[in-house]
């Protein structure tokens, strides 16, 4: 039942998006041939003619469209007719193409605001993290640290902890001597090394006998910046993970806890930065126990980045106390989620998040159903609002075949004083539409793989 509710909620977002296009088109007296919910793939569930407009619902519900005479070469609407979209002023076409995005943004805020009024609470996306069990091997440092079941983890290495993912990532980055590091950490350590070793170039081999100084302000860990957004944390990943060379690993073992190292003519300053980025990184953990803060003995994660504890969480809710509070908390929630989405999109485009971590509507629907079952309908509505903002952001990207692509062509038309050549525009649209379909197919198989994988793991 919960999955059906989630399907209907996502269907609502598609309906709202396409209604934005439809209503603005009708407002500017553009003829609309068809208004469709779902993609025209497979059987048609329902179809009805209302005046000159055909309403249709397709079996594959995850999509929608508004069809104009401009899309039909055989249309009986004359080419110079004012009812054609192409004959409307640029500003009117821009409003029509952007109306779906605007509708999704408005819908997202209304959904969050409705939740605030009905629930009288808003998730803070911050959690109290409790230790439910210690599952590490007997030789692990966690046993001698003093940690107990029921402890609330409040701080790791000086940073406040309010998500399970923060705990996992700190542990992962503290994995000692595993021969791996990441680009960001190497770059920061290189800058620190360069600040006290001005004479040495980045990748030039340092002459034998010269001394390299190791500064005290080296980064010992990667700061955790991952938001707890359900759409961003389907799988944990290591950003830009890179392996050390054999020479760098040998160098790492030689310079442990040293302030200076004498060059042997085989390594560069960048090699030293790599070596120092895979040093042992202890975890200093503070917990709350019986109302008192307890500082544990130093903990080390294993080579896989595991501490050896099971965690449970309890979300900290923000109370909504009135109308002003409802509007503010709703805005803050949606703003933070949107900022998180933009960061994730940037990481996707720059390759910091691998494509295997990209998921689509199938897995999100399954997750949404699970959230409704376990957390309640309000969390499902909030997830729907987040998806609505996702749709808005993705559709406004200046990529041909998306709303943003149409807006890009309109901008070019406005600048050059004439439309983009129709044949060129159609070829570009066709190529990008094919790429978009290929991406959707990839994401679909990725979703299916994640869902069926547990069935074959024993």
Coordinates of C-alpha atoms in Angstrom, one line a residue, residues 7-350:
X7 CA 3.6 6.1 -7.0
X8 CA 0.5 8.4 -6.7
X9 CA 2.6 11.1 -5.0
X10 CA 5.2 11.0 -7.8
X11 CA 2.4 11.0 -10.4
X12 CA 1.1 14.2 -8.7
X13 CA 4.5 15.8 -9.4
X14 CA 4.4 14.9 -13.0
X15 CA 0.8 16.1 -13.3
X16 CA 1.7 19.5 -11.7
X17 CA 4.7 19.9 -14.0
X18 CA 2.8 19.3 -17.2
X19 CA -0.1 21.4 -16.0
X20 CA 2.3 24.3 -15.7
X21 CA 3.1 23.9 -19.4
X22 CA -0.6 23.3 -20.4
X23 CA -2.1 26.3 -18.5
X24 CA 0.4 28.8 -19.6
X25 CA 0.1 27.6 -23.2
X26 CA -3.7 28.0 -23.0
X27 CA -3.3 31.4 -21.4
X28 CA -1.3 32.6 -24.4
X29 CA -3.8 31.0 -26.8
X30 CA -1.4 28.3 -28.1
X31 CA -3.2 25.3 -29.5
X32 CA -2.5 22.1 -27.5
X33 CA -3.2 18.7 -29.2
X34 CA -2.6 16.3 -26.4
X35 CA -2.0 16.3 -22.6
X36 CA -0.4 13.0 -21.5
X37 CA 0.5 11.5 -18.1
X38 CA 3.0 8.8 -18.5
X39 CA 5.3 8.0 -21.5
X40 CA 3.7 6.8 -24.7
X41 CA 5.3 3.4 -24.3
X42 CA 3.1 0.3 -24.1
X43 CA -0.7 0.3 -23.6
X44 CA -2.9 3.4 -23.0
X45 CA -5.0 3.2 -19.8
X46 CA -7.4 6.0 -20.5
X47 CA -8.1 8.5 -23.3
X48 CA -10.7 11.2 -23.7
X49 CA -11.3 14.1 -26.1
X50 CA -12.3 17.4 -24.5
X51 CA -12.9 19.9 -27.2
X52 CA -9.8 20.0 -29.3
X53 CA -7.6 18.6 -26.5
X54 CA -7.0 14.9 -26.1
X55 CA -6.4 13.8 -22.5
X56 CA -4.5 10.5 -22.1
X57 CA -3.0 8.3 -19.4
X58 CA -0.3 5.8 -20.4
X59 CA 0.6 2.6 -18.5
X60 CA 4.2 3.7 -17.9
X61 CA 3.3 6.5 -15.5
X62 CA 6.7 7.9 -14.8
X63 CA 6.7 10.8 -17.2
X64 CA 4.4 13.2 -19.0
X65 CA 4.1 15.6 -22.0
X66 CA 2.2 18.4 -23.7
X67 CA 1.9 18.0 -27.4
X68 CA 1.6 21.0 -29.8
X69 CA 0.9 21.3 -33.5
X70 CA 4.5 22.2 -33.9
X71 CA 5.5 18.7 -32.9
X72 CA 3.3 17.2 -35.7
X73 CA 4.5 17.5 -39.3
X74 CA 1.1 16.5 -40.6
X75 CA -0.8 19.0 -38.4
X76 CA -3.6 20.9 -40.2
X77 CA -2.8 24.1 -38.3
X78 CA -1.2 26.5 -40.8
X79 CA 2.5 27.3 -40.3
X80 CA 1.8 31.0 -39.9
X81 CA -1.1 30.5 -37.5
X82 CA -0.9 32.5 -34.2
X83 CA -2.0 29.2 -32.5
X84 CA 1.4 27.7 -33.2
X85 CA 3.9 27.9 -30.4
X86 CA 6.7 28.9 -32.8
X87 CA 4.8 32.1 -33.7
X88 CA 4.6 33.4 -30.2
X89 CA 7.0 36.0 -28.9
X90 CA 10.2 34.7 -27.2
X91 CA 9.0 35.9 -23.8
X92 CA 5.8 34.0 -24.0
X93 CA 7.5 30.8 -25.1
X94 CA 10.0 31.2 -22.3
X95 CA 7.2 31.4 -19.8
X96 CA 5.6 28.3 -21.3
X97 CA 8.8 26.3 -21.2
X98 CA 9.7 27.3 -17.7
X99 CA 6.2 27.0 -16.2
X100 CA 6.7 23.3 -15.4
X101 CA 9.8 24.1 -13.3
X102 CA 8.0 26.9 -11.5
X103 CA 5.0 24.6 -10.8
X104 CA 7.3 22.0 -9.3
X105 CA 9.0 24.6 -7.0
X106 CA 5.6 25.9 -5.8
X107 CA 4.4 22.4 -5.3
X108 CA 7.4 21.4 -3.3
X109 CA 7.0 24.4 -1.0
X110 CA 3.2 23.8 -0.6
X111 CA 3.9 20.1 0.4
X112 CA 6.5 21.1 3.0
X113 CA 4.3 23.9 4.3
X114 CA 1.3 21.5 4.5
X115 CA 3.4 19.0 6.5
X116 CA 4.5 21.8 8.9
X117 CA 0.9 22.8 9.6
X118 CA -0.5 19.2 10.0
X119 CA 2.5 17.6 11.8
X120 CA 3.5 20.7 13.9
X121 CA 7.1 19.5 13.4
X122 CA 9.9 19.6 10.9
X123 CA 12.8 17.2 10.5
X124 CA 16.1 18.9 11.4
X125 CA 18.1 16.2 9.5
X126 CA 20.1 15.9 12.7
X127 CA 20.1 12.7 14.8
X128 CA 21.0 11.5 18.2
X129 CA 23.2 8.5 17.5
X130 CA 23.2 5.6 20.0
X131 CA 25.4 2.5 20.3
X132 CA 23.2 -0.6 20.2
X133 CA 26.0 -3.2 20.2
X134 CA 29.7 -3.8 19.9
X135 CA 30.4 -6.3 17.2
X136 CA 34.2 -5.9 16.6
X137 CA 36.7 -8.8 17.0
X138 CA 38.1 -9.1 20.5
X139 CA 41.5 -7.6 19.5
X140 CA 39.9 -4.4 18.2
X141 CA 40.6 -1.1 20.0
X142 CA 36.9 -0.4 20.6
X143 CA 36.8 -3.0 23.4
X144 CA 39.5 -1.2 25.4
X145 CA 38.2 2.3 24.6
X146 CA 35.5 2.2 27.3
X147 CA 32.5 2.4 24.9
X148 CA 29.3 0.8 26.1
X149 CA 25.9 -0.1 24.7
X150 CA 23.5 2.8 25.1
X151 CA 26.2 5.5 24.7
X152 CA 25.2 8.5 22.6
X153 CA 28.0 9.5 20.3
X154 CA 28.3 13.3 20.4
X155 CA 31.7 14.1 19.0
X156 CA 34.5 12.5 16.9
X157 CA 37.8 14.3 16.5
X158 CA 36.3 17.6 17.7
X159 CA 33.3 17.6 15.3
X160 CA 29.7 17.2 16.5
X161 CA 28.1 14.0 15.3
X162 CA 24.5 14.0 14.3
X163 CA 24.2 11.4 11.5
X164 CA 25.1 7.7 11.1
X165 CA 26.9 8.6 7.9
X166 CA 29.2 11.0 9.7
X167 CA 30.3 8.2 12.0
X168 CA 30.8 5.8 9.1
X169 CA 32.8 8.3 7.0
X170 CA 35.1 9.4 9.9
X171 CA 35.8 5.7 10.5
X172 CA 36.3 5.1 6.8
X173 CA 38.8 8.0 6.5
X174 CA 40.7 6.8 9.6
X175 CA 41.4 3.4 8.0
X176 CA 45.1 3.0 8.9
X177 CA 47.8 2.0 6.4
X178 CA 45.5 0.6 3.6
X179 CA 47.6 2.0 0.8
X180 CA 44.8 4.4 -0.3
X181 CA 44.0 8.1 0.1
X182 CA 42.1 10.8 -1.8
X183 CA 43.0 13.8 -3.9
X184 CA 41.7 16.5 -1.6
X185 CA 43.8 15.2 1.3
X186 CA 46.9 14.9 -0.8
X187 CA 46.5 18.5 -2.1
X188 CA 46.1 19.9 1.4
X189 CA 49.1 18.0 2.7
X190 CA 51.2 19.2 -0.3
X191 CA 50.4 22.8 0.4
X192 CA 51.5 22.4 4.0
X193 CA 54.7 20.7 2.9
X194 CA 55.4 23.4 0.3
X195 CA 55.0 26.1 2.9
X196 CA 58.1 24.9 4.7
X197 CA 60.0 23.5 1.7
X198 CA 60.0 26.3 -0.7
X199 CA 63.0 25.1 -2.7
X200 CA 61.4 21.8 -3.9
X201 CA 59.1 21.6 -6.9
X202 CA 56.0 19.5 -6.8
X203 CA 57.0 16.5 -9.0
X204 CA 60.7 16.9 -9.4
X205 CA 62.9 14.2 -7.7
X206 CA 64.6 15.7 -4.6
X207 CA 68.4 15.4 -4.8
X208 CA 69.9 12.7 -2.5
X209 CA 71.1 14.1 0.9
X210 CA 68.7 17.1 1.0
X211 CA 66.4 17.3 4.0
X212 CA 62.6 17.6 3.8
X213 CA 60.8 19.2 6.7
X214 CA 57.5 17.7 7.9
X215 CA 55.1 20.4 9.2
X216 CA 53.0 20.0 12.3
X217 CA 49.8 21.3 10.7
X218 CA 49.1 18.3 8.4
X219 CA 45.5 17.2 7.8
X220 CA 44.9 14.0 9.7
X221 CA 41.4 13.4 8.4
X222 CA 38.9 14.3 5.7
X223 CA 36.2 16.5 7.0
X224 CA 32.7 15.0 6.7
X225 CA 30.4 17.2 4.7
X226 CA 27.9 14.7 3.5
X227 CA 24.2 15.7 4.1
X228 CA 21.8 13.1 5.3
X229 CA 19.5 13.6 2.4
X230 CA 17.9 10.1 1.6
X231 CA 18.5 10.7 -2.1
X232 CA 22.3 11.3 -1.6
X233 CA 23.1 8.4 0.7
X234 CA 21.9 5.3 -1.0
X235 CA 25.5 4.1 -1.0
X236 CA 28.5 5.4 0.8
X237 CA 31.5 6.2 -1.5
X238 CA 35.1 7.3 -1.1
X239 CA 35.5 10.6 -3.1
X240 CA 38.4 10.5 -5.6
X241 CA 40.0 7.4 -4.0
X242 CA 43.5 6.8 -5.3
X243 CA 46.1 4.1 -4.5
X244 CA 49.6 4.8 -3.3
X245 CA 52.5 3.5 -5.4
X246 CA 54.9 1.0 -4.0
X247 CA 57.5 3.7 -3.6
X248 CA 55.0 5.9 -1.7
X249 CA 54.0 3.1 0.6
X250 CA 57.7 2.4 1.4
X251 CA 58.1 6.2 2.0
X252 CA 55.0 6.2 4.3
X253 CA 56.5 3.5 6.5
X254 CA 59.9 5.3 6.8
X255 CA 58.6 8.8 7.8
X256 CA 56.1 7.8 10.5
X257 CA 56.1 10.4 13.3
X258 CA 59.3 12.1 11.9
X259 CA 59.8 15.8 11.7
X260 CA 62.5 15.6 9.0
X261 CA 63.4 13.0 6.3
X262 CA 66.6 12.8 4.2
X263 CA 66.0 12.4 0.5
X264 CA 67.5 9.3 -1.2
X265 CA 67.0 10.6 -4.7
X266 CA 63.9 8.5 -5.5
X267 CA 61.0 10.6 -4.4
X268 CA 59.4 14.1 -4.9
X269 CA 57.6 16.5 -2.6
X270 CA 54.3 15.2 -4.0
X271 CA 55.3 11.6 -3.1
X272 CA 55.8 12.8 0.5
X273 CA 52.3 14.4 0.4
X274 CA 50.9 11.0 -0.8
X275 CA 52.8 9.1 1.9
X276 CA 51.6 11.4 4.7
X277 CA 48.0 11.1 3.5
X278 CA 47.9 7.4 4.5
X279 CA 49.2 7.7 8.0
X280 CA 47.5 6.3 11.1
X281 CA 44.5 8.5 12.0
X282 CA 43.1 7.8 15.5
X283 CA 39.5 8.6 16.4
X284 CA 39.0 10.6 19.5
X285 CA 35.3 9.9 20.5
X286 CA 33.2 11.6 23.1
X287 CA 29.9 10.0 24.3
X288 CA 27.1 11.0 26.5
X289 CA 26.4 8.4 29.3
X290 CA 23.9 8.9 32.1
X291 CA 23.9 12.6 31.5
X292 CA 27.7 13.0 31.6
X293 CA 30.2 13.4 28.8
X294 CA 32.7 10.6 28.7
X295 CA 35.9 10.8 26.6
X296 CA 36.9 7.4 25.4
X297 CA 40.4 6.0 25.0
X298 CA 41.7 6.4 21.4
X299 CA 39.9 4.2 18.9
X300 CA 41.3 2.9 15.6
X301 CA 39.2 1.6 12.7
X302 CA 40.4 -1.4 10.8
X303 CA 41.8 -1.4 7.3
X304 CA 38.3 -1.4 5.9
X305 CA 37.3 1.7 7.8
X306 CA 35.1 -0.1 10.4
X307 CA 35.0 0.6 14.1
X308 CA 32.9 -2.5 15.0
X309 CA 29.7 -0.9 16.5
X310 CA 26.0 -1.1 15.6
X311 CA 24.2 2.2 15.7
X312 CA 20.6 3.4 16.0
X313 CA 19.3 6.9 15.5
X314 CA 16.6 9.2 16.8
X315 CA 15.8 12.3 14.7
X316 CA 15.8 15.6 16.4
X317 CA 12.6 17.4 15.4
X318 CA 12.1 21.2 15.1
X319 CA 8.7 22.2 16.7
X320 CA 6.4 24.4 14.5
X321 CA 4.8 26.8 16.9
X322 CA 2.7 29.0 14.7
X323 CA 2.1 30.4 11.2
X324 CA 5.4 32.4 11.0
X325 CA 7.3 29.4 12.3
X326 CA 5.6 27.1 9.7
X327 CA 6.6 29.4 6.8
X328 CA 10.2 29.8 8.1
X329 CA 10.9 26.1 8.9
X330 CA 9.4 25.1 5.6
X331 CA 11.6 27.5 3.7
X332 CA 14.7 26.5 5.7
X333 CA 14.0 22.8 5.1
X334 CA 13.5 23.2 1.3
X335 CA 16.5 25.6 1.0
X336 CA 18.9 23.1 2.7
X337 CA 17.6 20.2 0.6
X338 CA 18.0 22.2 -2.6
X339 CA 21.5 23.3 -1.6
X340 CA 22.4 19.6 -1.0
X341 CA 20.9 18.6 -4.4
X342 CA 23.0 21.2 -6.2
X343 CA 26.2 19.9 -4.5
X344 CA 25.4 16.4 -5.5
X345 CA 24.7 17.4 -9.1
X346 CA 28.0 19.2 -9.2
X347 CA 29.8 16.1 -7.8
X348 CA 28.0 13.9 -10.4
X349 CA 29.1 16.2 -13.3
X350 CA 32.7 16.4 -12.0

